[in-house]
Short mmCIF file of C-alpha atoms and ligand atoms in Angstrom, two decimals:
data_model
loop_
_atom_site.label_atom_id
_atom_site.label_comp_id
_atom_site.label_asym_id
_atom_site.label_seq_id
_atom_site.Cartn_x
_atom_site.Cartn_y
_atom_site.Cartn_z
CA MET A 250 73.37 118.39 90.75
CA ASN A 251 70.21 116.99 92.15
CA GLY A 252 67.34 117.95 89.95
CA THR A 253 65.88 121.33 89.19
CA PRO A 254 64.69 122.95 92.42
CA ASP A 255 61.46 124.35 90.98
CA LYS A 256 60.28 120.94 89.80
CA LYS A 257 58.41 118.51 92.00
CA ARG A 258 59.98 115.14 92.70
CA ILE A 259 58.38 111.90 91.60
CA LEU A 260 59.57 108.32 91.75
CA SER A 261 58.85 105.10 89.93
CA GLY A 262 60.42 101.70 89.68
CA MET A 263 60.42 98.37 87.91
CA ARG A 264 61.56 95.00 89.18
CA SER A 265 64.57 93.46 87.44
CA THR A 266 63.08 89.97 87.20
CA GLY A 267 64.59 89.48 83.72
CA PRO A 268 67.12 91.08 81.41
CA LYS A 269 64.69 92.65 78.99
CA LEU A 270 61.75 95.03 78.96
CA HIS A 271 58.96 94.36 76.48
CA ILE A 272 56.70 96.74 74.60
CA GLY A 273 54.00 96.12 77.25
CA ASN A 274 56.38 97.53 79.89
CA TYR A 275 57.01 100.44 77.56
CA GLU A 276 53.34 101.17 76.84
CA GLY A 277 52.24 100.53 80.43
CA ALA A 278 54.96 102.39 82.29
CA LEU A 279 58.01 103.70 80.50
CA ARG A 280 56.13 105.80 77.93
CA ASN A 281 54.49 107.66 80.79
CA TRP A 282 57.76 108.12 82.69
CA VAL A 283 59.40 109.60 79.61
CA ALA A 284 56.48 112.00 79.20
CA LEU A 285 56.74 113.08 82.85
CA GLN A 286 60.48 113.63 83.06
CA ASP A 287 60.41 117.19 81.73
CA GLN A 288 57.73 118.34 84.10
CA TYR A 289 59.09 116.61 87.22
CA ASN A 290 62.36 115.54 88.81
CA MET A 291 61.86 111.90 88.04
CA TYR A 292 63.75 109.19 89.96
CA CYS A 293 63.82 105.84 88.17
CA MET A 294 64.55 102.82 90.31
CA VAL A 295 65.52 99.34 89.23
CA ALA A 296 64.03 97.28 92.03
CA ASP A 297 66.43 94.36 92.45
CA TRP A 298 65.50 93.58 96.06
CA HIS A 299 61.88 93.37 94.96
CA ALA A 300 62.89 90.86 92.30
CA LEU A 301 64.23 88.67 95.11
CA THR A 302 60.80 88.41 96.73
CA THR A 303 59.91 85.87 94.05
CA GLN A 304 63.33 84.92 92.64
CA PHE A 305 65.39 84.21 95.73
CA GLY A 306 66.41 80.75 94.55
CA ASP A 307 68.80 81.70 91.79
CA THR A 308 70.42 85.10 92.15
CA SER A 309 73.23 84.57 89.66
CA GLU A 310 71.76 86.91 87.03
CA ILE A 311 70.34 89.59 89.26
CA SER A 312 72.95 92.32 88.83
CA ARG A 313 73.20 91.70 85.09
CA ASN A 314 69.41 91.95 84.85
CA SER A 315 69.46 95.27 86.69
CA ARG A 316 72.02 96.72 84.29
CA GLU A 317 70.08 95.49 81.27
CA VAL A 318 66.80 96.93 82.56
CA ALA A 319 68.55 100.26 83.16
CA LYS A 320 69.78 100.20 79.54
CA ASP A 321 66.19 99.66 78.41
CA PHE A 322 65.06 102.68 80.46
CA ILE A 323 67.50 104.79 78.48
CA ALA A 324 66.60 103.12 75.20
CA GLY A 325 62.96 103.97 75.92
CA GLY A 326 63.81 107.64 76.34
CA ILE A 327 64.77 108.25 79.98
CA ASP A 328 67.55 110.82 80.03
CA PRO A 329 69.85 109.90 82.94
CA ALA A 330 71.21 113.43 83.13
CA LYS A 331 67.72 114.68 83.94
CA SER A 332 66.33 111.65 85.70
CA PRO A 333 68.59 109.68 88.05
CA ILE A 334 68.48 105.97 87.29
CA PHE A 335 69.58 103.84 90.22
CA VAL A 336 69.49 100.30 91.54
CA GLN A 337 67.58 99.85 94.79
CA SER A 338 70.30 97.77 96.50
CA HIS A 339 72.91 100.45 95.78
CA VAL A 340 71.11 102.80 98.16
CA LYS A 341 71.28 100.90 101.45
CA GLU A 342 69.13 103.48 103.22
CA HIS A 343 66.12 101.68 101.68
CA ALA A 344 66.90 98.65 103.87
CA GLU A 345 67.11 100.73 107.02
CA LEU A 346 63.84 102.51 106.33
CA HIS A 347 62.18 99.21 105.49
CA LEU A 348 63.26 97.81 108.85
CA LEU A 349 62.01 100.80 110.79
CA LEU A 350 58.69 100.93 108.96
CA SER A 351 58.23 97.19 109.47
CA MET A 352 58.11 97.76 113.23
CA ALA A 353 55.12 100.03 112.90
CA THR A 354 53.19 98.12 110.23
CA PRO A 355 50.35 95.84 111.40
CA LEU A 356 50.56 92.33 109.99
CA GLY A 357 46.89 92.42 109.00
CA TRP A 358 47.51 95.21 106.49
CA LEU A 359 50.02 93.02 104.69
CA GLU A 360 48.05 89.81 104.77
CA ARG A 361 45.10 91.61 103.19
CA VAL A 362 47.01 92.77 100.09
CA PRO A 363 45.31 90.88 97.21
CA THR A 364 48.52 90.09 95.31
CA PHE A 365 49.97 88.54 98.46
CA LYS A 366 47.03 86.17 98.78
CA GLU A 367 47.36 85.16 95.11
CA LYS A 368 51.11 84.66 95.32
CA GLN A 369 50.81 82.73 98.57
CA GLN A 370 48.53 80.26 96.81
CA ASP A 371 50.85 80.06 93.78
CA ILE A 372 53.85 79.30 95.97
CA GLY A 373 52.07 76.65 97.98
CA GLY A 374 50.78 78.08 101.24
CA ALA A 375 52.12 79.85 104.32
CA GLU A 376 54.86 77.29 105.09
CA ARG A 377 56.63 78.13 101.85
CA VAL A 378 56.03 81.85 101.57
CA PRO A 379 59.14 83.87 102.35
CA TYR A 380 58.89 86.57 104.97
CA GLY A 381 60.21 89.00 102.34
CA LEU A 382 57.18 88.48 100.10
CA LEU A 383 54.82 89.42 102.90
CA GLY A 384 56.95 92.50 103.54
CA TYR A 385 56.93 93.59 99.89
CA PRO A 386 54.51 96.48 100.51
CA VAL A 387 56.65 97.72 103.41
CA LEU A 388 59.72 97.77 101.19
CA GLN A 389 57.68 99.54 98.53
CA ALA A 390 56.56 102.09 101.13
CA ALA A 391 60.22 102.63 102.07
CA ASP A 392 61.18 103.08 98.41
CA ILE A 393 58.53 105.71 97.90
CA LEU A 394 58.55 107.55 101.22
CA MET A 395 62.35 107.81 101.14
CA TYR A 396 62.07 110.39 98.36
CA ARG A 397 59.18 112.28 99.95
CA PRO A 398 57.76 112.59 96.45
CA TYR A 399 54.99 114.81 95.27
CA GLY A 400 53.55 111.81 93.47
CA VAL A 401 54.01 108.35 92.03
CA PRO A 402 53.03 107.50 88.43
CA VAL A 403 50.77 104.50 88.40
CA GLY A 404 48.20 102.58 86.38
CA LYS A 405 44.64 102.50 87.72
CA ASP A 406 44.91 98.84 88.76
CA GLN A 407 47.93 99.47 90.96
CA ALA A 408 46.29 102.22 93.00
CA PRO A 409 45.43 99.87 95.95
CA HIS A 410 49.12 99.04 96.39
CA LEU A 411 50.01 102.65 96.80
CA GLU A 412 47.29 103.02 99.40
CA VAL A 413 49.25 100.69 101.72
CA SER A 414 52.37 102.84 101.29
CA ARG A 415 50.33 105.90 102.07
CA GLU A 416 48.85 104.28 105.18
CA ILE A 417 52.30 103.30 106.41
CA GLY A 418 53.49 106.88 105.94
CA ARG A 419 50.48 108.24 107.84
CA ARG A 420 51.08 105.82 110.68
CA PHE A 421 54.71 106.83 110.96
CA ASN A 422 53.74 110.50 111.05
CA HIS A 423 51.12 109.81 113.71
CA LEU A 424 53.53 107.88 115.93
CA TYR A 425 56.72 109.88 115.54
CA GLY A 426 55.95 113.24 113.92
CA ASN A 427 55.49 114.60 110.45
CA VAL A 428 58.32 113.30 108.32
CA PHE A 429 56.46 112.07 105.23
CA PRO A 430 54.20 114.41 103.30
CA GLU A 431 51.27 112.66 101.64
CA PHE A 432 51.96 111.82 97.98
CA VAL A 433 49.43 111.67 95.16
CA ASN A 434 48.88 109.01 92.51
CA ILE A 435 49.73 110.34 89.09
CA ILE A 436 47.30 108.17 87.19
CA GLY A 437 48.20 107.67 83.59
CA ASP A 438 45.72 106.45 81.03
CA ILE A 439 47.67 103.24 80.91
CA PRO A 440 46.57 100.51 78.52
CA VAL A 441 47.29 96.82 78.96
CA LEU A 442 49.04 95.53 75.88
CA PRO A 443 48.16 92.00 74.85
CA GLY A 444 50.87 89.45 74.18
CA LEU A 445 51.44 87.49 70.98
CA ASP A 446 48.89 84.94 72.26
CA MET A 447 46.34 87.63 73.29
CA ARG A 448 46.86 87.02 77.01
CA LYS A 449 48.43 90.01 78.81
CA MET A 450 51.95 90.54 77.52
CA SER A 451 54.12 89.31 80.36
CA LYS A 452 57.63 87.96 80.51
CA SER A 453 56.48 84.99 82.56
CA TYR A 454 54.12 84.01 79.69
CA ASP A 455 56.88 84.16 77.10
CA ASN A 456 54.57 86.07 74.72
CA CYS A 457 56.55 89.28 74.41
CA ILE A 458 58.13 91.54 71.85
CA TYR A 459 61.26 92.91 73.47
CA ILE A 460 62.86 96.29 72.92
CA ASN A 461 66.21 94.55 72.80
CA GLU A 462 65.78 91.88 70.17
CA SER A 463 66.62 91.89 66.49
CA PRO A 464 64.09 93.04 63.86
CA ASP A 465 64.20 89.48 62.52
CA GLU A 466 63.21 88.03 65.89
CA THR A 467 60.33 90.50 66.09
CA ALA A 468 59.26 89.57 62.55
CA LYS A 469 59.32 85.86 63.36
CA LYS A 470 57.18 86.39 66.45
CA ILE A 471 54.60 88.56 64.69
CA LYS A 472 54.35 86.02 61.86
CA SER A 473 53.17 83.41 64.33
CA ALA A 474 51.04 85.76 66.48
CA PHE A 475 47.41 85.02 67.30
CA THR A 476 44.86 86.32 64.77
CA THR A 477 41.11 85.74 64.28
CA PRO A 478 40.87 81.91 64.39
CA SER A 479 37.90 81.78 61.99
CA LYS A 480 39.67 83.93 59.39
CA ILE A 481 41.25 81.37 57.13
CA LYS A 482 40.93 82.90 53.70
CA LYS A 483 41.57 86.54 52.89
CA THR A 484 37.82 87.10 52.32
CA ASP A 485 36.77 85.73 55.72
CA PRO A 486 35.82 88.55 58.13
CA GLY A 487 38.26 89.26 60.95
CA ILE A 488 37.63 90.47 64.50
CA PRO A 489 40.41 93.01 65.10
CA GLU A 490 39.50 93.42 68.78
CA GLY A 491 40.56 89.82 69.39
CA CYS A 492 43.58 89.75 67.08
CA ALA A 493 47.04 90.45 68.49
CA VAL A 494 48.36 91.73 65.17
CA CYS A 495 45.48 94.23 64.85
CA GLN A 496 46.06 95.33 68.44
CA TYR A 497 49.67 96.21 67.64
CA LEU A 498 48.59 97.98 64.44
CA LYS A 499 46.28 100.13 66.56
CA VAL A 500 49.21 101.25 68.69
CA TYR A 501 51.94 101.51 66.09
CA SER A 502 50.37 102.13 62.68
CA PRO A 503 48.88 105.51 61.75
CA GLN A 504 46.60 103.74 59.21
CA TRP A 505 45.18 101.32 61.74
CA GLU A 506 41.54 102.34 61.19
CA THR A 507 41.69 101.46 57.49
CA GLN A 508 43.59 98.27 58.30
CA TRP A 509 40.97 97.27 60.87
CA ASN A 510 38.08 97.98 58.47
CA GLU A 511 39.68 95.93 55.71
CA ASP A 512 40.27 93.10 58.17
CA ARG A 513 36.65 93.20 59.34
CA GLU A 514 35.28 93.28 55.81
CA GLY A 515 37.47 90.50 54.45
CA LEU A 516 39.34 92.88 52.16
CA ARG A 517 42.76 91.82 53.42
CA GLY A 518 44.45 88.68 54.59
CA CYS A 519 46.25 88.16 57.90
CA MET A 520 49.58 87.89 56.10
CA GLN A 521 49.26 91.45 54.80
CA SER A 522 48.40 92.68 58.29
CA LYS A 523 51.33 90.78 59.76
CA ASN A 524 53.76 92.24 57.24
CA GLU A 525 52.51 95.76 57.86
CA CYS A 526 52.63 95.14 61.60
CA ILE A 527 56.24 93.92 61.44
CA GLU A 528 57.15 97.07 59.53
CA ALA A 529 55.35 99.36 62.00
CA VAL A 530 56.68 97.72 65.18
CA ASN A 531 60.26 97.48 63.96
CA GLU A 532 60.13 101.08 62.75
CA PHE A 533 58.87 102.19 66.16
CA LEU A 534 61.58 100.24 67.97
CA ARG A 535 64.43 101.21 65.62
CA PRO A 536 65.56 104.39 67.42
CA MET A 537 65.29 102.63 70.79
CA ARG A 538 67.40 99.75 69.56
CA GLU A 539 69.98 102.15 68.15
CA ARG A 540 70.19 104.04 71.43
CA ARG A 541 70.50 100.81 73.34
CA ALA A 542 73.26 99.41 71.17
CA ALA A 543 75.35 102.47 71.96
CA ILE A 544 75.36 101.81 75.74
CA ASP A 545 78.09 99.47 76.92
CA ASP A 546 78.53 98.03 80.41
CA THR A 547 81.03 100.66 81.52
CA THR A 548 78.68 103.44 80.50
CA ILE A 549 75.72 101.96 82.32
CA GLU A 550 77.79 101.34 85.43
CA ASP A 551 78.82 105.01 85.46
CA ILE A 552 75.20 106.07 84.97
CA LEU A 553 74.04 103.82 87.82
CA ARG A 554 76.80 105.03 90.11
CA ASP A 555 75.84 108.64 89.43
CA GLY A 556 72.13 107.82 89.85
CA ALA A 557 72.78 106.10 93.20
CA GLU A 558 74.76 109.11 94.44
CA ARG A 559 71.94 111.48 93.57
CA ALA A 560 69.34 109.17 95.11
CA ARG A 561 71.48 108.67 98.22
CA ALA A 562 71.76 112.41 98.77
CA VAL A 563 67.98 112.56 99.15
CA ALA A 564 67.81 109.30 101.11
CA GLN A 565 70.41 110.37 103.67
CA GLN A 566 68.50 113.54 104.42
CA THR A 567 65.28 111.59 104.90
CA MET A 568 66.97 109.03 107.15
CA GLN A 569 68.40 111.76 109.31
CA ASP A 570 64.88 113.11 109.86
CA VAL A 571 63.52 109.60 110.44
CA ARG A 572 66.15 108.77 113.06
CA GLU A 573 65.63 112.07 114.81
CA ALA A 574 61.85 111.60 114.86
CA MET A 575 62.32 108.12 116.36
CA HIS A 576 64.97 109.29 118.86
CA LEU A 577 67.49 106.93 117.32
CA TRP A 578 70.02 109.68 116.83
P1 ATP B 174 56.18 89.33 85.29
O1 ATP B 174 55.74 88.33 84.27
O2 ATP B 174 57.45 88.96 86.03
O3 ATP B 174 55.07 89.83 86.19
P2 ATP B 174 55.79 91.54 83.52
O4 ATP B 174 56.23 91.28 82.14
O5 ATP B 174 54.32 91.42 83.84
O6 ATP B 174 56.65 90.59 84.44
P3 ATP B 174 56.26 93.59 85.45
O7 ATP B 174 57.66 93.62 85.96
O8 ATP B 174 55.19 92.91 86.25
O9 ATP B 174 56.28 92.96 83.96
O10 ATP B 174 55.75 95.06 85.16
C1 ATP B 174 56.59 96.20 85.02
C2 ATP B 174 55.71 97.39 84.62
O11 ATP B 174 55.17 97.16 83.31
C3 ATP B 174 54.51 97.62 85.53
O12 ATP B 174 54.33 99.01 85.66
C4 ATP B 174 53.36 96.98 84.78
O13 ATP B 174 52.12 97.57 85.08
C5 ATP B 174 53.75 97.22 83.34
N1 ATP B 174 53.26 96.17 82.45
C6 ATP B 174 53.63 94.87 82.45
N2 ATP B 174 53.01 94.19 81.47
C7 ATP B 174 52.20 95.07 80.83
C8 ATP B 174 51.30 94.99 79.71
N3 ATP B 174 51.11 93.86 79.07
N4 ATP B 174 50.65 96.11 79.33
C9 ATP B 174 50.84 97.26 79.98
N5 ATP B 174 51.68 97.42 81.02
C10 ATP B 174 52.37 96.35 81.45
MG1 MG B 175 53.61 91.42 85.99
#
């Protein structure tokens, strides 16, 4: 069974650069995917080849990471019966389409991508940048175009990335014939969740609350989270906008407005806020953690095998059309 025919197809993915998703990944992406999966045929990809663009040095954990990320998708509410979950490298057609699209993609388009410029500097200049990192947007275009989706869910800040994929699709159509219908951005009102230190929550900053950690670990982290530095005594006024604990209360506590007012007016101490925050966050994560604990490796492998089969059925059809259009058949 490959989706409900009357529903439009959409696709989204996440890189498996680590074994755990955090509540920022949930708020910024997964929550939206879960909300969309009833309305659309949603394909959820674990992008392991994309992880290699920055983590090519040590690949020992890559397949474990992909399985763990897939478990977190399900913990977060993706229903694999409705929405195929698959690992990018299990559907080899992505590599073939990437290769063919790479022939028709001007180098200048790739060099201009802002994240490439940043990463190039981080890595230490052109001599050290892998070819695969430059090609990242071509692989992303292949991932998307392969499914000829109606749309791709995306945060506002990522819209420029998708524009490159769209351009690559247009160029293919212009050169070889109409194979890829134009897709739309399904823009969610996607917030950026701050980390425990008030920078963006990000696994590379080690400032995350993970779906898959114990309630005690979460409690320990929230106890040492960043709060208003000038609020030392309970009666000192707080600035909830700049306090990580208050930010989480806003997302996870129904009483956040009262809690924020009391913080501002010096009617409560940070310890009280932290305790209430621990309660709210752990309560929110409890059903996810329960769902996750019930998925063992054999189960996830079956789910990923099934997801890859369903994805491959679509991919093979697309590749047939691509090869025909390019006279490679
Ligand atoms: P890395 O540190 O390796 O960049 P990350 O923790 O930032 O990892 P990504 O893999 O970059 O996570 O992002 C996966 C998805 O989660 C993306 O859709 C991204 O926009 C979203 N996301 C990541 N961090 C946040 C955050 N703090 N708030 C909201 N959304 C986020
Ligand atoms: Mg990131």
